[in-house]
Tab-separated table of C-alpha atoms and ligand atoms in Angstrom:
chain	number	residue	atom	x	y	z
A	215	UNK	CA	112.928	106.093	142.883
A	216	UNK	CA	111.492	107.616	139.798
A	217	UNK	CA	114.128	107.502	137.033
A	218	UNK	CA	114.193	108.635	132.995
A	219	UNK	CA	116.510	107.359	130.858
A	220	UNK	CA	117.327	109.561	127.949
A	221	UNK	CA	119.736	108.762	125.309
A	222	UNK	CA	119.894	108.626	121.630
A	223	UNK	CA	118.123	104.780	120.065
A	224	UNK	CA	120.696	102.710	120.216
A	225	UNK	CA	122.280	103.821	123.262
A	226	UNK	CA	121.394	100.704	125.113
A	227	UNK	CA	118.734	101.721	127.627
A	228	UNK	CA	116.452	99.135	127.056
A	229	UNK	CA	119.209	96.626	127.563
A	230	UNK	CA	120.472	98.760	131.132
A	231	UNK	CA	116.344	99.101	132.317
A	232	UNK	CA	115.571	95.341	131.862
A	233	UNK	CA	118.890	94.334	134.375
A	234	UNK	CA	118.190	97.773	136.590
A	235	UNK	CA	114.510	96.895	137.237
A	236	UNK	CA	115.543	93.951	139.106
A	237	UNK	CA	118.572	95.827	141.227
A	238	UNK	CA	116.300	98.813	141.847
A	239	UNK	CA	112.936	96.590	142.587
A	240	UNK	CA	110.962	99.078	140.089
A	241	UNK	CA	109.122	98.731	137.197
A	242	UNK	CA	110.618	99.509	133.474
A	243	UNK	CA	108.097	101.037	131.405
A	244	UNK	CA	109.399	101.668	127.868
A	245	UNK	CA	106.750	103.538	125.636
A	246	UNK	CA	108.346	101.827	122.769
A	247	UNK	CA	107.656	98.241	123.960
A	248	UNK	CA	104.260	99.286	124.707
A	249	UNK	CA	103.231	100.474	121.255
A	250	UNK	CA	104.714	97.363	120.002
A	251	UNK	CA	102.992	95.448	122.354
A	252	UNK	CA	100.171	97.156	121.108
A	253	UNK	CA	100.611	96.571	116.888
A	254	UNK	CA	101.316	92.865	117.756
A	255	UNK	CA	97.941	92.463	119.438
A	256	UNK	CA	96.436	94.535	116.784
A	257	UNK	CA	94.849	97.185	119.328
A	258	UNK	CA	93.500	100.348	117.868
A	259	UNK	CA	96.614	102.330	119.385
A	260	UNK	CA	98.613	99.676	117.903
A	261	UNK	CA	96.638	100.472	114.244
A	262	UNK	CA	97.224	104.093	114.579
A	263	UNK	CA	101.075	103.961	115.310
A	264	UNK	CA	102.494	101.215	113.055
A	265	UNK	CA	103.102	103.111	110.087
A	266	UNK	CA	104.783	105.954	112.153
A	267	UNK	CA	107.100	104.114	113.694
A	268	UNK	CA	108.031	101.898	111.176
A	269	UNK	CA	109.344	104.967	109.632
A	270	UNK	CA	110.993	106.011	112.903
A	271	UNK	CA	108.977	109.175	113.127
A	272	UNK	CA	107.332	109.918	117.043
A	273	UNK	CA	103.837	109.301	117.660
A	274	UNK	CA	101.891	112.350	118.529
A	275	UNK	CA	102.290	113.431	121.712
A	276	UNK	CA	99.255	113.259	123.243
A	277	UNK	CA	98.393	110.325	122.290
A	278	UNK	CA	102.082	108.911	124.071
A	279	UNK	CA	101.320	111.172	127.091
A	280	UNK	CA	98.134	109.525	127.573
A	281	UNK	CA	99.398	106.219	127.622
A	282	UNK	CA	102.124	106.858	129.772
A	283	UNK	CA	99.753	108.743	132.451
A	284	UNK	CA	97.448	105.557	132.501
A	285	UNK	CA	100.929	103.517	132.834
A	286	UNK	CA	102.196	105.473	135.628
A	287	UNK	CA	98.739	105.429	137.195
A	288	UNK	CA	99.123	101.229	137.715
A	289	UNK	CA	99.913	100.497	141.428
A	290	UNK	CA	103.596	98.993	140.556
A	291	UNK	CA	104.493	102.360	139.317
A	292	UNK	CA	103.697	103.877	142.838
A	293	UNK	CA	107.055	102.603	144.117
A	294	UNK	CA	108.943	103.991	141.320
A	295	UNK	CA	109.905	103.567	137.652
A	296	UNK	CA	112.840	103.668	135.091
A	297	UNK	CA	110.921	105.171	131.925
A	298	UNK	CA	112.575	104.420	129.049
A	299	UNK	CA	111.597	106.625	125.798
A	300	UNK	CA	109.537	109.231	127.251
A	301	UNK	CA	110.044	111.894	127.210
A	302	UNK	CA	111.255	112.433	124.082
A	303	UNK	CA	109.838	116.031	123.666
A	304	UNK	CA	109.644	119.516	125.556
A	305	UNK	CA	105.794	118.726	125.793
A	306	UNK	CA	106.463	115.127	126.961
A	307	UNK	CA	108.522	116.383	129.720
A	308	UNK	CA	106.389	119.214	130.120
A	309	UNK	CA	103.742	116.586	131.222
A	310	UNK	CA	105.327	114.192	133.033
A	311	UNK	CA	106.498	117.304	135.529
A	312	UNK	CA	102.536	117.560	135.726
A	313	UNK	CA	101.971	113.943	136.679
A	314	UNK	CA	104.846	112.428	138.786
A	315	UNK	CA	108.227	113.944	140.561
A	316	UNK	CA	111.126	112.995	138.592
A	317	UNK	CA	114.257	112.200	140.677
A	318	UNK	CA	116.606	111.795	138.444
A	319	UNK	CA	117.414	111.601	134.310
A	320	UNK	CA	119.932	109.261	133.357
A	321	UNK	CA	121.507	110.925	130.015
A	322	UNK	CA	123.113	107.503	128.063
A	323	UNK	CA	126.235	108.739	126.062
A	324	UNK	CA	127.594	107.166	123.336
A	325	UNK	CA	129.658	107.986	119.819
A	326	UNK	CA	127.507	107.837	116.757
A	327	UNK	CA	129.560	105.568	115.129
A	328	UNK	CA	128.813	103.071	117.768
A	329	UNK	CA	124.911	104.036	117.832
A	330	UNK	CA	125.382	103.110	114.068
A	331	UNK	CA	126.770	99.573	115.215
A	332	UNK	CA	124.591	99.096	117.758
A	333	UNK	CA	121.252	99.534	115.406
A	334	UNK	CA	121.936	97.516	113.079
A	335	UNK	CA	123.312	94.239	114.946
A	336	UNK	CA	120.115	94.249	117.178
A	337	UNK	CA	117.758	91.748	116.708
A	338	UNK	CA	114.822	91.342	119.077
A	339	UNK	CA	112.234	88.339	120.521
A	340	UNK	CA	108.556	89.471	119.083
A	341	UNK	CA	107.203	88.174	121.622
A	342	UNK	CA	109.012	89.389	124.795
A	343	UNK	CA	111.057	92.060	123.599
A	344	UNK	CA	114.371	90.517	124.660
A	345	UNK	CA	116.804	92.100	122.623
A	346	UNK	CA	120.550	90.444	121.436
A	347	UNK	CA	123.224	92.040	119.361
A	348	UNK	CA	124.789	90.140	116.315
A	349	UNK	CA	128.449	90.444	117.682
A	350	UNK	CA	128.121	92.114	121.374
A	351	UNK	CA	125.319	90.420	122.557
A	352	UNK	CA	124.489	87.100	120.711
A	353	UNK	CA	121.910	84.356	121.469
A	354	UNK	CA	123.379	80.867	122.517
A	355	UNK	CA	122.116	79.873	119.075
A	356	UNK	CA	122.439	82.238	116.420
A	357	UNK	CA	118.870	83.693	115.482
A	358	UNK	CA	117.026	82.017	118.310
A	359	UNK	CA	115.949	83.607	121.436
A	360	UNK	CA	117.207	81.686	124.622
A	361	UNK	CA	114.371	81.450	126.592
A	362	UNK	CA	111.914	80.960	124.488
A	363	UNK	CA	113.111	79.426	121.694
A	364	UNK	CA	110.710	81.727	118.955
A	365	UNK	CA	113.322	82.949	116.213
A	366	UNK	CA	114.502	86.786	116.680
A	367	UNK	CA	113.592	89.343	114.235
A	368	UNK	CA	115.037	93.035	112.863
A	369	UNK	CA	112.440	95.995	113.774
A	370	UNK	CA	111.131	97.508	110.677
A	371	UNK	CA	112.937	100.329	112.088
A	372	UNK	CA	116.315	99.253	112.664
A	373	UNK	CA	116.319	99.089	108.870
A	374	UNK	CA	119.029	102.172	107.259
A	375	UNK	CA	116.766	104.356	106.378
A	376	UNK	CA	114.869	104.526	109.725
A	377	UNK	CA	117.787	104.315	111.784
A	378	UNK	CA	118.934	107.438	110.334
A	379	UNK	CA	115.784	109.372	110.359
A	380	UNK	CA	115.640	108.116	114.072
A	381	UNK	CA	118.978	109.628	114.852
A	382	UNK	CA	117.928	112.554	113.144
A	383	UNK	CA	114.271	112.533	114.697
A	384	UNK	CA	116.737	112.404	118.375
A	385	UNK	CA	118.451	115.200	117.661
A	386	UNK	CA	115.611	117.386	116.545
A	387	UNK	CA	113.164	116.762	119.348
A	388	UNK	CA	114.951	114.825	121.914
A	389	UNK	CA	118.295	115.986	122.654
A	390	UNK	CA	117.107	119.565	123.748
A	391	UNK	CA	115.929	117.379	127.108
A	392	UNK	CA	119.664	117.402	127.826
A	393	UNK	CA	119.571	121.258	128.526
A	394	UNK	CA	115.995	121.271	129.551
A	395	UNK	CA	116.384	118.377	132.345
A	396	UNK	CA	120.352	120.308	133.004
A	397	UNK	CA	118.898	123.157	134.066
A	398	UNK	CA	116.246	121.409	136.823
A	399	UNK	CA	119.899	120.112	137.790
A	400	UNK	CA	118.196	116.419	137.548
A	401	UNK	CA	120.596	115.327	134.914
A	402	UNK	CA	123.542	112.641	135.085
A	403	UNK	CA	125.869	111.389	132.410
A	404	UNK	CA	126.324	108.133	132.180
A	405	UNK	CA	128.859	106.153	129.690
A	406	UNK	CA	127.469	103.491	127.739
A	407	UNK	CA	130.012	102.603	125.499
A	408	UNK	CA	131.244	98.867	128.203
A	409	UNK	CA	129.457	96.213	128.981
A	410	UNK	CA	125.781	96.080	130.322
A	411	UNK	CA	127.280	94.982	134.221
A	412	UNK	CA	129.939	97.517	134.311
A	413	UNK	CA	126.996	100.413	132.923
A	414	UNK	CA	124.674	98.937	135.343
A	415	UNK	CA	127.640	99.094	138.291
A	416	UNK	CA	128.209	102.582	137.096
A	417	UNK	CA	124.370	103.310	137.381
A	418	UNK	CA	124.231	102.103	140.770
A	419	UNK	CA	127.151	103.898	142.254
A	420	UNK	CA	124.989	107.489	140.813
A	421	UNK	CA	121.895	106.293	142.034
A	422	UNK	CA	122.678	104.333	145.593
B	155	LIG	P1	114.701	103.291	120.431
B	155	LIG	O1	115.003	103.904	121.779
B	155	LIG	O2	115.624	102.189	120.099
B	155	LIG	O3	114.550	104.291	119.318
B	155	LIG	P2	111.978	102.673	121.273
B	155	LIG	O4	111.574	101.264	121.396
B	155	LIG	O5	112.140	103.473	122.513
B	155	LIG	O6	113.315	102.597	120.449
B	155	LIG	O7	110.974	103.484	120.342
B	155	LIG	C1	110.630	103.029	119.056
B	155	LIG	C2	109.619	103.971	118.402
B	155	LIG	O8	108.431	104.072	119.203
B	155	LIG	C3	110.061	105.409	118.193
B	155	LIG	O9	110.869	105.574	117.045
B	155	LIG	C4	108.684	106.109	118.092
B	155	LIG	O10	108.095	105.907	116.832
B	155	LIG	C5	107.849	105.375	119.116
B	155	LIG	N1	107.956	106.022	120.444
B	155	LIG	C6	108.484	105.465	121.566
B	155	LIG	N2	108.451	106.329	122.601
B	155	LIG	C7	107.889	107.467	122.120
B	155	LIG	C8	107.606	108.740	122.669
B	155	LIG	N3	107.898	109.039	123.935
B	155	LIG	N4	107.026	109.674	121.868
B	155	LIG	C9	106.741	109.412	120.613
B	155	LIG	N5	107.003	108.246	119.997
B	155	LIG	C10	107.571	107.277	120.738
């Protein structure tokens, strides 16, 4: 099953990819973890896009597209994928039509008061991404991650200012997906404003 999750930052599909990987038995490959994968091992990719997304701004897109065509070219992908934060542009999709089938695009929906919320309560593990909320989602000890034990952190850009040029950034380049995947007739809504079992129950009753 090839899947795309598109939805505003915020909207909670890292959180619904990291549980759905395991029900679906398919990688999640978020573009954004990657690149931060990349800036904490201090890669040349991850020299070239810190700056641009601290600020919340997208990397260019070929240089995403080219990542996620070597990503989709590893032999896990081959059974599927949930990508999560790409496309996030005409040309992004515009690509990925090139490289894979897409079966169907998972549109996360959500008020922007709650994306608000959502932002700025999230703190994340550095080193494997997990990410809590302050009130929805919080560790077992307050600032520490549970498995690891490493203290959690606030991305540089789920600071104010680059939450709202994200928001802004979304509605520029990536909400026109909505129409453009609508009209392929590969979209479904899906409401994210519950809990992470109930979304991912929803999820499977679209998808199974
Ligand atoms: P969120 O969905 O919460 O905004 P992500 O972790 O998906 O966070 O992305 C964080 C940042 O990584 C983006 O603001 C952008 O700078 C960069 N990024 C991720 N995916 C893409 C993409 N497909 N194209 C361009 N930039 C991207």
């Amino acid at each position: 099953m090839n899947l795309v999750f598109l939805g505003p930052p915020g909207a909670g599909k890292g959180t619904i990819a990291a549980i759905a990987k395991d029900a679906f038995a398919i990688p999640h490959i978020s573009t954004g973890d990657i690149f931060r994968a990349n800036i904490k091992n201090e890669t040349e990719l991850g020299k070239l896009v810190k700056e641009i997304m601290a600020s919340g701004n997208l990397v260019p897109d070929e240089v995403t597209i080219k990542m996620v065509e070597g990503r989709l070219g590893e032999e896990d992908a081959k059974k599927g994928y949930i990508l999560d934060g790409f496309p996030r542009t005409i040309p992004q999709a515009d690509a990925l039509s090139r490289m894979s089938n897409v079966d169907k695009v998972i549109n996360f929906v959500l008020p922007k008061e709650e994306i608000l919320k959502r932002l700025s309560g999230r703190r994340v593990c550095k080193s494997t991404g997990r990410t809590y909320h302050i009130i929805y989602n919080p560790p077992k000890v307050e600032g520490i991650d549970d498995e690891t034990g490493e203290p959690l952190i606030q991305r540089d850009d789920d600071k104010e200012e680059a939450i709202l040029n994200r928001l802004e950034v979304y509605e520029k380049s990536t909400a026109p997906l909505i129409e453009y995947y609508k009209a392929k007739g590969l979209l479904v809504d899906l409401d994210c404003s519950g809990k992470p079992e109930d979304i991912l129950e929803d999820l499977k009753k679209i998808l199974l």
